[in-house]
PDB file of C-alpha atoms in Angstrom:
ATOM      1  CA  MET A   1      50.947 222.886 -61.167  1.00 29.00           C
ATOM      2  CA  VAL A   2      53.615 223.999 -58.648  1.00 36.00           C
ATOM      3  CA  VAL A   3      52.649 227.720 -57.940  1.00 35.00           C
ATOM      4  CA  ASP A   4      55.316 229.383 -56.498  1.00 42.00           C
ATOM      5  CA  GLN A   5      58.950 227.554 -56.402  1.00 44.00           C
ATOM      6  CA  LEU A   6      61.886 229.400 -54.357  1.00 46.00           C
ATOM      7  CA  ARG A   7      65.282 229.035 -54.728  1.00 48.00           C
ATOM      8  CA  ASN A   8      68.759 230.147 -53.090  1.00 50.00           C
ATOM      9  CA  THR A   9      65.973 233.843 -51.157  1.00 50.00           C
ATOM     10  CA  ALA A  10      68.292 235.779 -48.469  1.00 47.00           C
ATOM     11  CA  ALA A  11      67.177 238.713 -46.120  1.00 44.00           C
ATOM     12  CA  GLU A  12      68.301 240.450 -43.051  1.00 50.00           C
ATOM     13  CA  GLY A  13      64.366 240.629 -41.919  1.00 47.00           C
ATOM     14  CA  SER A  14      61.057 238.119 -42.308  1.00 45.00           C
ATOM     15  CA  ILE A  15      60.677 236.615 -45.620  1.00 46.00           C
ATOM     16  CA  THR A  16      56.365 235.423 -45.461  1.00 48.00           C
ATOM     17  CA  GLY A  17      55.208 233.069 -48.802  1.00 53.00           C
ATOM     18  CA  ASP A  18      51.813 232.218 -49.417  1.00 51.00           C
ATOM     19  CA  ALA A  19      50.646 230.104 -52.258  1.00 50.00           C
ATOM     20  CA  HIS A  20      47.046 229.341 -52.858  1.00 47.00           C
ATOM     21  CA  PHE A  21      47.750 225.482 -54.410  1.00 51.00           C
ATOM     22  CA  GLU A  22      51.355 224.130 -54.081  1.00 57.00           C
ATOM     23  CA  ALA A  23      54.022 225.088 -52.875  1.00 62.00           C
ATOM     24  CA  LYS A  24      58.113 223.744 -53.556  1.00 67.00           C
ATOM     25  CA  ALA A  25      61.152 225.102 -51.581  1.00 66.00           C
ATOM     26  CA  VAL A  26      64.475 223.952 -53.484  1.00 69.00           C
ATOM     27  CA  GLY A  27      67.476 225.712 -52.522  1.00 74.00           C
ATOM     28  CA  GLY A  28      68.858 227.465 -49.888  1.00 83.00           C
ATOM     29  CA  ILE A  29      65.807 230.094 -48.179  1.00 86.00           C
ATOM     30  CA  SER A  30      67.445 232.197 -45.218  1.00 87.00           C
ATOM     31  CA  THR A  31      66.160 235.251 -43.241  1.00 89.00           C
ATOM     32  CA  GLY A  32      67.805 236.943 -39.836  1.00 90.00           C
ATOM     33  CA  GLY A  33      63.903 237.606 -38.743  1.00 93.00           C
ATOM     34  CA  ASP A  34      61.343 235.497 -39.013  1.00 94.00           C
ATOM     35  CA  LEU A  35      60.041 232.801 -42.000  1.00 92.00           C
ATOM     36  CA  ALA A  36      56.612 231.961 -42.987  1.00 92.00           C
ATOM     37  CA  MET A  37      55.529 229.594 -45.894  1.00 91.00           C
ATOM     38  CA  ALA A  38      52.105 228.495 -46.547  1.00 90.00           C
ATOM     39  CA  THR A  39      49.268 226.913 -48.891  1.00 90.00           C
ATOM     40  CA  GLU A  40      45.318 227.407 -48.827  1.00 88.00           C
ATOM     41  CA  GLN A  41      44.530 223.820 -50.838  1.00 86.00           C
ATOM     42  CA  GLY A  42      48.348 222.443 -51.825  1.00 88.00           C
ATOM     43  CA  ASP A  43      51.669 220.343 -50.221  1.00 92.00           C
ATOM     44  CA  LEU A  44      53.813 222.634 -49.402  1.00 92.00           C
ATOM     45  CA  THR A  45      56.834 220.819 -50.000  1.00 92.00           C
ATOM     46  CA  ILE A  46      60.843 221.534 -49.153  1.00 93.00           C
ATOM     47  CA  GLY A  47      62.959 219.434 -51.279  1.00 88.00           C
ATOM     48  CA  SER A  48      65.894 218.659 -52.786  1.00 84.00           C
ATOM     49  CA  ALA A  49      67.624 220.046 -56.475  1.00 83.00           C
ATOM     50  CA  GLU A  50      68.091 215.922 -57.877  1.00 86.00           C
ATOM     51  CA  THR A  51      70.736 215.427 -60.981  1.00 89.00           C
ATOM     52  CA  HIS A  52      70.941 212.326 -62.974  1.00 91.00           C
ATOM     53  CA  TYR A  53      73.700 210.695 -64.846  1.00 91.00           C
ATOM     54  CA  HIS A  54      74.048 207.771 -67.473  1.00 92.00           C
ATOM     55  CA  ASP A  55      76.481 206.324 -69.454  1.00 92.00           C
ATOM     56  CA  GLU A  56      77.104 203.204 -71.315  1.00 91.00           C
ATOM     57  CA  GLN A  57      78.980 201.920 -68.113  1.00 92.00           C
ATOM     58  CA  GLY A  58      76.519 203.087 -65.136  1.00 93.00           C
ATOM     59  CA  ASP A  59      73.912 205.881 -64.371  1.00 94.00           C
ATOM     60  CA  ALA A  60      73.779 207.705 -60.699  1.00 94.00           C
ATOM     61  CA  THR A  61      71.241 210.008 -58.768  1.00 93.00           C
ATOM     62  CA  MET A  62      72.276 212.557 -56.420  1.00 92.00           C
ATOM     63  CA  HIS A  63      70.068 214.672 -54.105  1.00 90.00           C
ATOM     64  CA  HIS A  64      71.264 217.738 -52.971  1.00 89.00           C
ATOM     65  CA  LYS A  65      69.942 219.273 -49.418  1.00 90.00           C
ATOM     66  CA  SER A  66      67.736 222.400 -49.791  1.00 91.00           C
ATOM     67  CA  ALA A  67      68.035 224.447 -46.198  1.00 92.00           C
ATOM     68  CA  LEU A  68      65.232 226.680 -44.885  1.00 94.00           C
ATOM     69  CA  ASN A  69      67.473 228.869 -41.967  1.00 94.00           C
ATOM     70  CA  SER A  70      65.236 230.843 -40.044  1.00 95.00           C
ATOM     71  CA  GLY A  71      67.548 233.872 -37.009  1.00 95.00           C
ATOM     72  CA  GLY A  72      63.363 233.833 -35.421  1.00 96.00           C
ATOM     73  CA  SER A  73      60.417 232.083 -35.800  1.00 97.00           C
ATOM     74  CA  THR A  74      60.021 229.310 -38.763  1.00 97.00           C
ATOM     75  CA  THR A  75      56.340 227.992 -39.863  1.00 96.00           C
ATOM     76  CA  LEU A  76      55.726 226.023 -42.256  1.00 96.00           C
ATOM     77  CA  LEU A  77      51.727 225.017 -42.599  1.00 96.00           C
ATOM     78  CA  SER A  78      50.458 223.566 -45.781  1.00 95.00           C
ATOM     79  CA  GLY A  79      46.377 223.364 -46.479  1.00 94.00           C
ATOM     80  CA  LYS A  80      47.525 219.500 -47.619  1.00 96.00           C
ATOM     81  CA  ASP A  81      50.219 217.761 -47.072  1.00 97.00           C
ATOM     82  CA  LEU A  82      53.627 218.920 -45.765  1.00 97.00           C
ATOM     83  CA  ASN A  83      56.715 217.514 -46.753  1.00 97.00           C
ATOM     84  CA  ILE A  84      60.134 217.974 -45.949  1.00 97.00           C
ATOM     85  CA  LEU A  85      62.732 215.465 -48.890  1.00 95.00           C
ATOM     86  CA  GLY A  86      65.960 215.145 -47.590  1.00 94.00           C
ATOM     87  CA  SER A  87      66.289 218.777 -46.072  1.00 95.00           C
ATOM     88  CA  ASP A  88      67.262 220.735 -43.257  1.00 96.00           C
ATOM     89  CA  VAL A  89      65.436 223.376 -41.673  1.00 97.00           C
ATOM     90  CA  GLN A  90      66.191 225.563 -38.913  1.00 97.00           C
ATOM     91  CA  SER A  91      64.638 227.775 -36.016  1.00 98.00           C
ATOM     92  CA  HIS A  92      66.808 230.217 -33.986  1.00 98.00           C
ATOM     93  CA  ASP A  93      63.574 230.573 -32.175  1.00 98.00           C
ATOM     94  CA  ASP A  94      60.641 227.953 -32.464  1.00 98.00           C
ATOM     95  CA  LEU A  95      59.626 225.553 -35.105  1.00 98.00           C
ATOM     96  CA  ASN A  96      55.753 224.697 -36.680  1.00 98.00           C
ATOM     97  CA  LEU A  97      54.558 222.883 -38.854  1.00 98.00           C
ATOM     98  CA  LYS A  98      50.962 222.035 -39.399  1.00 98.00           C
ATOM     99  CA  ALA A  99      49.369 220.402 -42.195  1.00 98.00           C
ATOM    100  CA  GLU A 100      45.779 219.698 -42.959  1.00 97.00           C
ATOM    101  CA  ARG A 101      46.425 215.999 -44.020  1.00 98.00           C
ATOM    102  CA  ASN A 102      49.783 214.509 -43.241  1.00 98.00           C
ATOM    103  CA  ILE A 103      53.478 215.778 -42.442  1.00 99.00           C
ATOM    104  CA  SER A 104      56.552 213.822 -44.260  1.00 98.00           C
ATOM    105  CA  ILE A 105      59.621 214.133 -42.985  1.00 98.00           C
ATOM    106  CA  ASP A 106      61.784 211.687 -44.988  1.00 97.00           C
ATOM    107  CA  ALA A 107      64.876 211.615 -46.628  1.00 96.00           C
ATOM    108  CA  THR A 108      66.656 211.432 -50.467  1.00 95.00           C
ATOM    109  CA  ARG A 109      68.257 208.274 -51.795  1.00 94.00           C
ATOM    110  CA  ASN A 110      71.639 208.643 -53.818  1.00 94.00           C
ATOM    111  CA  SER A 111      72.057 205.666 -55.824  1.00 93.00           C
ATOM    112  CA  ALA A 112      75.256 204.709 -58.370  1.00 94.00           C
ATOM    113  CA  ASN A 113      75.276 201.866 -60.618  1.00 93.00           C
ATOM    114  CA  SER A 114      78.538 200.764 -62.317  1.00 94.00           C
ATOM    115  CA  HIS A 115      79.303 197.808 -64.805  1.00 90.00           C
ATOM    116  CA  HIS A 116      81.919 197.075 -66.266  1.00 87.00           C
ATOM    117  CA  GLY A 117      83.198 194.015 -68.190  1.00 86.00           C
ATOM    118  CA  ASP A 118      82.426 191.255 -65.094  1.00 86.00           C
ATOM    119  CA  GLN A 119      82.366 193.631 -62.471  1.00 89.00           C
ATOM    120  CA  THR A 120      78.969 194.901 -61.373  1.00 90.00           C
ATOM    121  CA  SER A 121      78.385 197.542 -58.233  1.00 91.00           C
ATOM    122  CA  HIS A 122      75.169 199.332 -57.266  1.00 91.00           C
ATOM    123  CA  VAL A 123      75.576 201.921 -53.830  1.00 92.00           C
ATOM    124  CA  ALA A 124      72.458 202.839 -51.914  1.00 92.00           C
ATOM    125  CA  LEU A 125      72.820 206.182 -49.478  1.00 92.00           C
ATOM    126  CA  HIS A 126      70.170 207.755 -47.971  1.00 93.00           C
ATOM    127  CA  ASN A 127      70.281 212.176 -47.256  1.00 93.00           C
ATOM    128  CA  GLY A 128      68.002 212.807 -43.921  1.00 95.00           C
ATOM    129  CA  SER A 129      66.043 215.270 -43.084  1.00 97.00           C
ATOM    130  CA  HIS A 130      67.416 217.189 -39.781  1.00 98.00           C
ATOM    131  CA  LEU A 131      64.996 220.088 -37.593  1.00 98.00           C
ATOM    132  CA  SER A 132      66.477 222.090 -35.468  1.00 98.00           C
ATOM    133  CA  SER A 133      65.563 225.106 -33.084  1.00 98.00           C
ATOM    134  CA  GLY A 134      66.042 226.810 -30.631  1.00 98.00           C
ATOM    135  CA  LYS A 135      63.507 226.328 -28.635  1.00 98.00           C
ATOM    136  CA  GLU A 136      60.079 224.352 -29.249  1.00 98.00           C
ATOM    137  CA  THR A 137      59.426 222.470 -32.538  1.00 98.00           C
ATOM    138  CA  THR A 138      56.046 221.389 -33.019  1.00 98.00           C
ATOM    139  CA  VAL A 139      54.826 219.362 -35.697  1.00 98.00           C
ATOM    140  CA  LEU A 140      50.870 219.280 -36.015  1.00 98.00           C
ATOM    141  CA  SER A 141      48.619 216.667 -38.528  1.00 98.00           C
ATOM    142  CA  GLY A 142      45.326 216.350 -39.717  1.00 98.00           C
ATOM    143  CA  LYS A 143      46.265 212.863 -40.420  1.00 98.00           C
ATOM    144  CA  ASP A 144      49.449 210.893 -40.207  1.00 99.00           C
ATOM    145  CA  ILE A 145      52.601 211.988 -39.108  1.00 98.00           C
ATOM    146  CA  HIS A 146      55.362 209.682 -40.967  1.00 98.00           C
ATOM    147  CA  MET A 147      59.074 209.908 -40.466  1.00 98.00           C
ATOM    148  CA  ALA A 148      61.828 207.811 -42.111  1.00 96.00           C
ATOM    149  CA  ALA A 149      66.214 208.505 -42.056  1.00 95.00           C
ATOM    150  CA  SER A 150      65.747 211.821 -40.630  1.00 97.00           C
ATOM    151  CA  ASP A 151      65.762 214.157 -37.162  1.00 97.00           C
ATOM    152  CA  ILE A 152      64.332 216.731 -34.672  1.00 98.00           C
ATOM    153  CA  ASP A 153      66.620 219.057 -33.085  1.00 97.00           C
ATOM    154  CA  ALA A 154      65.420 220.653 -30.373  1.00 98.00           C
ATOM    155  CA  LYS A 155      66.266 222.793 -26.774  1.00 98.00           C
ATOM    156  CA  GLY A 156      62.728 223.343 -26.089  1.00 98.00           C
ATOM    157  CA  ASN A 157      59.712 220.581 -26.131  1.00 98.00           C
ATOM    158  CA  VAL A 158      59.091 218.786 -29.215  1.00 98.00           C
ATOM    159  CA  VAL A 159      55.584 218.125 -29.582  1.00 98.00           C
ATOM    160  CA  LEU A 160      53.886 215.633 -32.570  1.00 98.00           C
ATOM    161  CA  GLY A 161      50.496 215.416 -32.658  1.00 98.00           C
ATOM    162  CA  ALA A 162      48.435 213.299 -35.460  1.00 98.00           C
ATOM    163  CA  GLN A 163      44.577 212.759 -36.078  1.00 98.00           C
ATOM    164  CA  GLY A 164      45.785 209.214 -37.051  1.00 98.00           C
ATOM    165  CA  GLU A 165      49.274 207.831 -36.713  1.00 98.00           C
ATOM    166  CA  ILE A 166      52.596 208.540 -35.963  1.00 98.00           C
ATOM    167  CA  ALA A 167      55.461 206.858 -37.325  1.00 97.00           C
ATOM    168  CA  ILE A 168      58.960 206.656 -36.863  1.00 96.00           C
ATOM    169  CA  GLY A 169      61.272 204.961 -39.136  1.00 95.00           C
ATOM    170  CA  VAL A 170      64.713 203.715 -40.808  1.00 93.00           C
ATOM    171  CA  ARG A 171      65.771 203.847 -44.443  1.00 92.00           C
ATOM    172  CA  GLU A 172      68.404 201.523 -45.496  1.00 90.00           C
ATOM    173  CA  ASP A 173      71.609 201.912 -46.732  1.00 90.00           C
ATOM    174  CA  GLU A 174      72.662 199.444 -49.734  1.00 88.00           C
ATOM    175  CA  MET A 175      76.063 197.767 -51.186  1.00 88.00           C
ATOM    176  CA  GLU A 176      76.365 195.184 -53.507  1.00 89.00           C
ATOM    177  CA  TYR A 177      79.685 193.776 -55.372  1.00 87.00           C
ATOM    178  CA  HIS A 178      79.335 191.111 -57.903  1.00 86.00           C
ATOM    179  CA  LEU A 179      82.471 189.735 -59.596  1.00 82.00           C
ATOM    180  CA  ARG A 180      82.503 186.761 -62.607  1.00 79.00           C
ATOM    181  CA  ALA A 181      85.608 185.982 -63.902  1.00 75.00           C
ATOM    182  CA  ASN A 182      86.980 182.690 -65.449  1.00 72.00           C
ATOM    183  CA  ASN A 183      86.003 180.120 -62.811  1.00 69.00           C
ATOM    184  CA  THR A 184      85.638 182.548 -60.182  1.00 68.00           C
ATOM    185  CA  LYS A 185      82.491 184.389 -58.850  1.00 68.00           C
ATOM    186  CA  VAL A 186      82.623 186.694 -55.679  1.00 68.00           C
ATOM    187  CA  ASP A 187      78.973 188.205 -54.419  1.00 66.00           C
ATOM    188  CA  MET A 188      78.775 190.669 -51.558  1.00 69.00           C
ATOM    189  CA  GLN A 189      76.242 192.410 -50.684  1.00 69.00           C
ATOM    190  CA  ALA A 190      75.256 194.775 -47.487  1.00 67.00           C
ATOM    191  CA  SER A 191      72.470 196.976 -45.777  1.00 64.00           C
ATOM    192  CA  ILE A 192      72.702 199.270 -43.007  1.00 65.00           C
ATOM    193  CA  SER A 193      69.972 200.453 -41.366  1.00 59.00           C
TER     194      SER A 193
END
């Protein structure tokens, strides 16, 4: 159950969001002051908006980044898991992320599939998350921290602390093209990490 879903919110002062269960932010949140979002007993997700397209020649799924921008400090606290998925979190001062369980800073996957006559193609590209702060960035997890195809940029120190594992990985972008015509067959594939 999503208790609080914020979309395209702006303020010159501070913004504070608090939910007892789950909170999900999609779109843009911007403030000239401090930004704080917290859940007591649920997950906190900064996610992307998803668009699906389908017709007889193919389908596509596109993710549009969410963005949190703070002119002061940004604090994201979760009573369970904290997820930042294909989104940007920017703080002029300190950036603090804390979860009782897992923290996931990950990419979303855009994909397109096309079939036209004897030609088929598939493309999958990832939109990574980007965390940036003008001072310190601190990420603290009661269990694990998983980060994939994303980055953290801080003018000061970056601190990652977990009771479990800290895993930093990549996601592979994919491109495939297949053509069959008369006595000719062309297959091309590429993966980029």
